[in-house]
Coordinates of C-alpha atoms and ligand atoms in Angstrom, one line a residue:
X1 CA -96.8 38.3 126.5
X2 CA -95.5 35.3 128.4
X3 CA -97.6 32.1 128.3
X4 CA -97.8 28.7 129.9
X5 CA -100.7 27.0 128.2
X6 CA -102.3 23.8 129.4
X7 CA -101.1 21.1 126.9
X8 CA -104.3 19.0 127.3
X9 CA -106.9 21.7 127.0
X10 CA -106.4 22.3 123.2
X11 CA -105.5 20.1 120.3
X12 CA -101.8 20.4 119.5
X13 CA -102.2 22.5 116.3
X14 CA -104.6 24.9 118.1
X15 CA -102.3 25.0 121.1
X16 CA -99.3 26.0 119.0
X17 CA -101.2 28.6 117.0
X18 CA -102.8 30.1 120.2
X19 CA -99.4 30.3 121.9
X20 CA -97.9 32.2 118.9
X21 CA -100.8 34.6 118.8
X22 CA -100.8 35.3 122.5
X23 CA -97.1 35.9 122.6
X24 CA -97.3 38.5 119.8
X25 CA -99.5 40.7 121.9
X26 CA -97.6 43.4 123.8
X27 CA -100.7 44.7 125.7
X28 CA -100.3 48.2 124.4
X29 CA -104.0 48.7 124.1
X30 CA -104.0 50.5 120.7
X31 CA -106.8 48.1 119.7
X32 CA -109.3 49.2 122.4
X33 CA -110.3 52.6 121.1
X34 CA -111.8 51.3 117.9
X35 CA -113.6 48.3 119.5
X36 CA -117.4 48.8 119.3
X37 CA -118.2 46.7 122.3
X38 CA -115.6 48.5 124.5
X39 CA -116.9 51.9 123.3
X40 CA -120.4 50.9 124.1
X41 CA -119.9 49.1 127.4
X42 CA -116.6 50.7 128.7
X43 CA -115.5 47.4 130.3
X44 CA -111.9 46.3 129.6
X45 CA -113.2 42.7 129.5
X46 CA -115.3 43.8 126.4
X47 CA -112.2 45.1 124.7
X48 CA -109.8 43.1 122.5
X49 CA -107.0 43.4 125.0
X50 CA -109.3 42.3 127.8
X51 CA -110.6 39.3 125.8
X52 CA -107.0 38.3 125.0
X53 CA -106.3 38.1 128.7
X54 CA -109.5 36.1 129.3
X55 CA -108.6 33.6 126.5
X56 CA -105.0 33.3 128.0
X57 CA -106.5 32.5 131.4
X58 CA -108.8 29.9 129.9
X59 CA -106.0 28.2 128.0
X60 CA -103.6 28.3 130.9
X61 CA -106.0 27.0 133.6
X62 CA -107.7 24.6 131.3
X63 CA -111.1 25.8 132.6
X64 CA -113.9 27.8 131.0
X65 CA -115.5 30.3 133.3
X66 CA -119.0 31.8 132.8
X67 CA -117.6 35.4 132.6
X68 CA -115.2 34.4 129.9
X69 CA -118.0 33.0 127.8
X70 CA -120.1 36.1 128.3
X71 CA -117.4 38.6 127.2
X72 CA -116.2 36.4 124.3
X73 CA -119.8 36.0 123.1
X74 CA -120.1 39.8 123.1
X75 CA -117.3 40.1 120.5
X76 CA -118.6 40.9 117.0
X77 CA -115.6 39.4 115.2
X78 CA -115.5 42.7 113.3
X79 CA -111.7 42.7 113.1
X80 CA -111.5 46.4 113.7
X81 CA -108.9 45.6 116.5
X82 CA -106.7 43.8 114.0
X83 CA -106.7 46.9 111.7
X84 CA -105.5 49.0 114.7
X85 CA -103.0 46.6 116.1
X86 CA -99.3 47.6 115.4
X87 CA -98.1 44.1 116.3
X88 CA -100.2 42.2 113.8
X89 CA -102.0 40.1 116.5
X90 CA -104.3 37.6 114.7
X91 CA -107.1 38.2 117.2
X92 CA -109.9 36.6 115.2
X93 CA -107.9 33.3 114.9
X94 CA -107.4 33.3 118.6
X95 CA -111.1 34.1 119.3
X96 CA -112.1 31.2 116.9
X97 CA -109.8 28.8 118.8
X98 CA -111.4 29.9 122.1
X99 CA -114.9 29.6 120.7
X100 CA -114.1 26.1 119.5
X101 CA -112.8 25.2 122.9
X102 CA -115.9 26.5 124.6
X103 CA -118.1 24.3 122.3
X104 CA -115.8 21.3 122.7
X105 CA -115.8 21.5 126.5
X106 CA -119.6 22.0 126.5
X107 CA -119.2 25.1 128.7
X108 CA -122.7 26.5 127.9
X109 CA -126.0 25.6 129.5
X110 CA -128.4 23.3 127.6
X111 CA -130.7 26.0 126.4
X112 CA -127.9 28.1 124.9
X113 CA -126.4 25.0 123.2
X114 CA -129.8 24.0 121.8
X115 CA -130.4 27.6 120.5
X116 CA -127.1 27.7 118.8
X117 CA -127.6 24.2 117.3
X118 CA -131.0 25.4 116.0
X119 CA -129.4 28.4 114.4
X120 CA -126.8 26.3 112.7
X121 CA -129.3 23.8 111.4
X122 CA -132.0 26.3 110.4
X123 CA -129.8 28.7 108.6
X124 CA -128.0 25.8 106.9
X125 CA -131.1 24.6 105.2
X126 CA -131.3 26.5 102.0
X127 CA -134.7 25.2 101.0
X128 CA -136.2 26.3 104.3
X129 CA -134.6 29.8 103.9
X130 CA -135.9 30.2 100.4
X131 CA -139.4 29.2 101.4
X132 CA -139.3 31.5 104.5
X133 CA -138.1 34.5 102.5
X134 CA -140.6 33.9 99.7
X135 CA -143.4 33.9 102.2
X136 CA -142.0 37.1 103.8
X137 CA -141.8 38.7 100.3
X138 CA -145.5 37.8 99.6
X139 CA -146.5 39.1 103.0
X140 CA -144.6 42.4 102.2
X141 CA -147.1 43.1 99.4
X142 CA -149.9 43.6 102.0
X143 CA -149.3 46.8 104.1
X144 CA -151.2 45.3 107.1
X145 CA -148.9 42.3 107.2
X146 CA -145.7 44.1 106.1
X147 CA -145.4 46.2 109.2
X148 CA -145.2 43.0 111.3
X149 CA -142.1 41.8 109.4
X150 CA -138.7 42.3 110.9
X151 CA -137.2 42.9 107.5
X152 CA -138.4 44.6 104.3
X153 CA -137.8 42.6 101.1
X154 CA -138.0 43.9 97.6
X155 CA -140.1 41.8 95.1
X156 CA -138.0 39.7 92.7
X157 CA -137.2 41.7 89.6
X158 CA -137.5 40.8 86.0
X159 CA -135.0 43.2 84.4
X160 CA -134.4 43.3 80.6
X161 CA -131.4 41.1 79.9
X162 CA -128.2 42.6 78.5
X163 CA -127.0 40.6 75.5
X164 CA -123.2 40.1 75.4
X165 CA -121.9 40.6 71.8
X166 CA -118.3 39.8 72.2
X167 CA -117.5 36.4 70.5
X168 CA -115.4 35.2 73.5
X169 CA -116.6 37.1 76.6
X170 CA -114.5 37.1 79.8
X171 CA -116.2 34.7 82.3
X172 CA -116.5 34.8 86.0
X173 CA -118.0 32.3 88.5
X174 CA -120.6 34.1 90.6
X175 CA -121.4 32.7 94.1
X176 CA -125.1 32.8 95.2
X177 CA -124.4 32.5 98.9
X178 CA -127.1 31.0 101.2
X179 CA -129.0 33.8 102.9
X180 CA -128.6 36.4 100.1
X181 CA -129.9 34.0 97.5
X182 CA -133.1 33.5 99.5
X183 CA -133.5 37.0 100.9
X184 CA -132.4 39.3 98.1
X185 CA -132.2 37.4 94.8
X186 CA -132.2 40.8 92.9
X187 CA -128.6 41.4 94.0
X188 CA -127.0 38.7 91.8
X189 CA -129.4 39.5 89.0
X190 CA -128.1 43.1 89.1
X191 CA -124.5 41.9 89.3
X192 CA -125.1 39.7 86.2
X193 CA -126.5 42.6 84.2
X194 CA -123.8 45.1 85.3
X195 CA -121.1 42.6 84.3
X196 CA -122.8 41.9 81.0
X197 CA -122.7 45.6 80.1
X198 CA -118.9 45.2 80.3
X199 CA -118.9 42.0 78.2
X200 CA -118.4 39.7 81.2
X201 CA -120.4 36.5 81.3
X202 CA -121.5 35.0 84.6
X203 CA -121.3 31.3 85.1
X204 CA -123.3 29.9 88.1
X205 CA -121.9 27.2 90.4
X206 CA -124.0 24.1 90.4
X207 CA -124.8 22.6 93.8
X208 CA -123.1 25.5 95.7
X209 CA -123.0 24.8 99.4
X210 CA -122.3 27.0 102.5
X211 CA -118.9 28.6 102.8
X212 CA -118.6 27.3 106.4
X213 CA -118.8 30.7 108.2
X214 CA -122.0 29.8 110.0
X215 CA -120.8 26.6 111.7
X216 CA -117.2 27.8 112.1
X217 CA -117.9 31.1 113.8
X218 CA -120.5 29.4 116.1
X219 CA -117.7 27.2 117.4
X220 CA -118.5 24.0 115.5
X221 CA -115.1 23.8 113.8
X222 CA -115.5 20.2 112.5
X223 CA -118.8 21.0 110.7
X224 CA -117.4 24.4 109.5
X225 CA -114.3 22.7 108.0
X226 CA -116.4 20.0 106.4
X227 CA -118.5 22.8 104.8
X228 CA -115.3 24.6 103.6
X229 CA -113.8 21.4 102.1
X230 CA -117.1 20.6 100.3
X231 CA -117.3 24.1 98.7
X232 CA -113.6 24.0 97.8
X233 CA -114.1 20.8 95.8
X234 CA -117.3 22.1 94.2
X235 CA -115.5 25.3 93.1
X236 CA -112.5 23.2 91.8
X237 CA -115.0 21.2 89.6
X238 CA -116.9 24.3 88.4
X239 CA -115.4 25.5 85.2
X240 CA -114.0 27.7 83.7
X241 CA -110.5 27.1 85.2
X242 CA -108.7 30.2 86.5
X243 CA -111.8 32.4 86.1
X244 CA -112.3 34.9 89.0
X245 CA -114.7 33.5 91.7
X246 CA -117.0 36.4 92.6
X247 CA -118.8 36.9 95.9
X248 CA -121.4 39.7 96.3
X249 CA -121.8 39.1 100.0
X250 CA -118.8 40.4 101.9
X251 CA -119.4 38.1 104.8
X252 CA -119.0 35.0 102.6
X253 CA -116.1 36.6 100.7
X254 CA -114.0 37.2 103.8
X255 CA -114.5 33.6 104.9
X256 CA -113.4 32.3 101.4
X257 CA -110.4 34.5 101.3
X258 CA -109.4 33.1 104.7
X259 CA -109.5 29.4 103.6
X260 CA -105.7 28.9 103.4
X261 CA -105.5 29.5 107.2
X262 CA -107.9 26.6 107.7
X263 CA -106.0 24.2 105.5
X264 CA -102.3 24.4 106.6
X265 CA -99.3 22.7 105.1
X266 CA -99.8 18.9 105.4
X267 CA -103.5 19.1 104.8
X268 CA -104.5 17.2 101.6
X269 CA -106.4 20.3 100.5
X270 CA -103.8 22.9 101.3
X271 CA -102.7 23.5 97.7
X272 CA -106.3 23.5 96.5
X273 CA -107.3 26.0 99.1
X274 CA -104.4 28.3 98.1
X275 CA -105.3 28.0 94.4
X276 CA -109.1 28.6 94.8
X277 CA -108.6 31.5 97.3
X278 CA -106.3 33.3 94.9
X279 CA -109.3 33.5 92.5
X280 CA -111.8 34.9 95.1
X281 CA -112.8 38.6 94.6
X282 CA -115.6 40.7 96.0
X283 CA -117.7 42.0 93.2
X284 CA -116.6 45.6 94.0
X285 CA -113.1 44.6 92.9
X286 CA -114.3 44.1 89.4
X287 CA -115.8 47.5 89.0
X288 CA -112.6 49.5 89.0
X289 CA -112.3 48.3 85.4
X290 CA -116.0 47.9 84.6
X291 CA -117.5 51.4 85.2
X292 CA -121.1 52.4 84.4
X293 CA -122.9 55.8 84.6
X294 CA -126.2 56.4 86.2
X295 CA -128.6 59.2 87.1
X296 CA -127.3 61.2 90.1
X297 CA -128.9 60.7 93.6
X298 CA -127.9 61.1 97.2
X299 CA -126.7 57.9 98.7
X300 CA -125.1 56.9 102.1
X301 CA -122.7 54.0 102.0
X302 CA -122.5 51.5 104.8
X303 CA -119.2 49.6 104.6
X304 CA -119.5 46.2 106.3
X305 CA -116.6 45.3 108.6
X306 CA -116.1 42.2 106.5
X307 CA -115.3 44.5 103.5
X308 CA -113.2 47.1 105.3
X309 CA -111.3 45.3 108.1
X310 CA -111.8 41.8 106.6
X311 CA -110.9 42.4 103.0
X312 CA -109.2 45.9 103.1
X313 CA -111.7 47.2 100.6
X314 CA -113.0 50.0 102.8
X315 CA -113.3 52.8 100.1
X316 CA -114.1 50.7 97.0
X317 CA -117.9 51.0 97.1
X318 CA -117.8 54.7 97.5
X319 CA -115.2 55.0 94.7
X320 CA -117.4 52.9 92.3
X321 CA -120.6 54.9 93.1
X322 CA -118.8 58.3 92.8
X323 CA -117.3 57.2 89.5
X324 CA -120.8 56.3 88.3
X325 CA -122.1 59.8 89.1
X326 CA -123.8 59.2 92.5
X327 CA -123.5 61.8 95.3
X328 CA -122.1 59.8 98.3
X329 CA -123.1 61.7 101.4
X330 CA -120.8 62.0 104.5
X331 CA -121.8 59.9 107.6
X332 CA -122.1 61.2 111.1
X333 CA -119.8 59.8 113.9
X334 CA -120.3 56.1 114.5
X335 CA -118.9 52.9 116.0
X336 CA -117.1 50.5 113.7
X337 CA -119.9 47.8 113.3
X338 CA -123.7 47.9 112.7
X339 CA -124.2 44.9 115.1
X340 CA -125.3 42.4 112.4
X341 CA -122.2 40.3 112.5
X342 CA -123.6 36.9 111.3
X343 CA -125.8 35.5 114.0
X344 CA -124.8 38.2 116.5
X345 CA -128.1 40.1 116.0
X346 CA -130.0 37.0 117.1
X347 CA -127.7 36.0 120.0
X348 CA -126.9 39.4 121.4
X349 CA -130.1 41.4 120.5
X350 CA -129.6 44.3 123.0
X351 CA -126.0 45.1 121.9
X352 CA -127.0 44.6 118.2
X353 CA -129.9 47.0 118.5
X354 CA -127.7 49.6 120.2
X355 CA -125.1 49.3 117.4
X356 CA -127.9 49.3 114.7
X357 CA -129.3 52.6 116.1
X358 CA -125.8 54.2 116.3
X359 CA -125.1 53.2 112.6
X360 CA -128.6 54.3 111.3
X361 CA -128.2 57.7 112.9
X362 CA -124.8 58.1 111.3
X363 CA -126.0 56.9 107.9
X364 CA -129.1 59.2 107.9
X365 CA -127.4 62.3 109.2
X366 CA -127.3 64.0 105.8
X367 CA -130.7 62.7 104.6
X368 CA -129.8 60.3 101.8
X369 CA -132.4 59.0 99.4
X370 CA -131.0 55.5 99.7
X371 CA -128.5 53.6 101.9
X372 CA -126.3 51.0 100.3
X373 CA -124.2 48.2 101.8
X374 CA -122.3 45.2 100.5
X375 CA -123.5 42.3 102.8
X376 CA -126.8 40.7 103.2
X377 CA -126.7 40.4 107.0
X378 CA -126.0 44.2 107.4
X379 CA -128.7 45.0 104.8
X380 CA -131.4 43.1 106.7
X381 CA -130.2 44.3 110.2
X382 CA -130.0 48.0 109.2
X383 CA -133.1 47.8 107.1
X384 CA -135.1 46.8 110.3
X385 CA -134.0 50.0 111.9
X386 CA -134.8 52.7 109.3
X387 CA -137.5 53.7 106.8
X388 CA -134.8 54.8 104.3
X389 CA -134.6 52.1 101.6
X390 CA -131.4 50.0 101.9
X391 CA -130.1 48.0 99.0
X392 CA -126.9 46.2 98.0
X393 CA -124.9 48.9 96.0
X394 CA -124.9 46.7 92.8
X395 CA -128.7 46.5 93.0
X396 CA -129.0 50.3 93.2
X397 CA -126.5 50.8 90.4
X398 CA -128.4 48.6 88.1
X399 CA -131.8 50.1 89.0
X400 CA -130.5 53.6 88.4
X401 CA -128.9 52.5 85.1
X402 CA -132.1 50.9 84.0
X403 CA -134.0 54.1 84.9
X404 CA -131.6 56.2 82.9
X405 CA -131.9 53.8 79.9
X406 CA -135.7 53.7 79.9
X407 CA -137.0 57.3 80.2
X408 CA -140.4 55.8 80.8
X409 CA -139.3 54.8 84.3
X410 CA -137.3 57.6 85.6
X411 CA -138.0 57.0 89.3
X412 CA -136.8 53.6 90.5
X413 CA -139.2 51.8 92.8
X414 CA -137.5 50.7 96.0
Ligands
SF4_1 S1 -103.0 46.6 119.8 FE1 -102.3 44.5 119.4 S2 -100.5 44.2 120.7 FE2 -101.6 46.0 121.5 S3 -103.0 45.1 123.1 FE3 -104.2 45.2 121.2 S4 -103.8 43.1 120.3 FE4 -102.2 43.4 121.9
SF4_2 S1 -113.4 41.9 116.8 FE1 -114.5 43.8 117.0 S2 -115.8 43.6 118.8 FE2 -114.3 41.9 118.9 S3 -112.6 42.7 120.1 FE3 -112.1 43.2 118.0 S4 -112.9 45.3 117.7 FE4 -113.9 44.5 119.5

């Protein structure tokens, strides 16, 4: 694709990066078929190729048009188009540059800007999140109140602790995340126990802060980068050196694995970002080695885009569960994304609900007892659309393992 970008519209680094990405697109359209918004709306402007043209126009004319904002806002950042692109077009990087430019040039109305600011601030306050989710958990105990809640939350568990007997256990740093820590604290409790069975000791990160995804993907690049830099230094100071850094929320994991692209050569933290990122793993990557057996049951696996397209770990959860003795049921036909996509379900409720319904139908086609996923956003979004219990796969695995170990509790309580 030929380009002639406006040299004053973007900062020099963004301009050069955007130009390289735009030129790598050969407009073949292989990316369009797998795009959930294109499949749902049938409008070329809601396809990756259409959005690339909209971004090119924005960067060449130096003007942000309302239609461009609308179609770019509808993008889920699911990265399915990147998986299907034979030319390796870094679409998400291009979209992020465009979203940053839209914010910087204040191309939205006041109400929209205020709403997005509120989201960034509200979700960034971990104390507020914890209080809100604890209140929701308390309300969930009362059936009359529970049906008014948009999400169903399990009570916090107190599982028996596994004692590690190895004299020098392998250690990992386990990230708590922001929303997951508040909404589903059972997930990391389960991860901790599952790892302990294999003799792996979990070390928590003191004063862990946000990975930066929230601010960055909402277009506030300066705040997103500041979040990333803060977490980088926190992780560098958190011992033990060289231990794997484990994320159990695939949305955070994909952001962390992307850090080197935000700290290019010449940045004082370039080397640190490279070293820390090399240690990041999604928790499912540890369970190829650390297998566990559980009582069989029928489970549908939802694979978040951030795990499949984002981290290329699309089959790992199914493999781990199958290896553990769980019957993973087939899914019906479905679009690539469930519509959660970070803050998308709040900002684009109609499209998010349509995608949620599509995914729930696919997941429940073969009547599973439980649905599992690997990301807190997807868990809450899908959970609001079905009565089938939905858990993080690690939580289910540990619950089932516990049930198998204590014959007194053969039926886990979801
Ligand atoms: S598949 Fe890749 S090269 Fe082809 S139109 Fe889509 S982004 Fe461009
Ligand atoms: S990131 Fe997802 S929604 Fe956005 S253009 Fe690509 S495939 Fe479509």
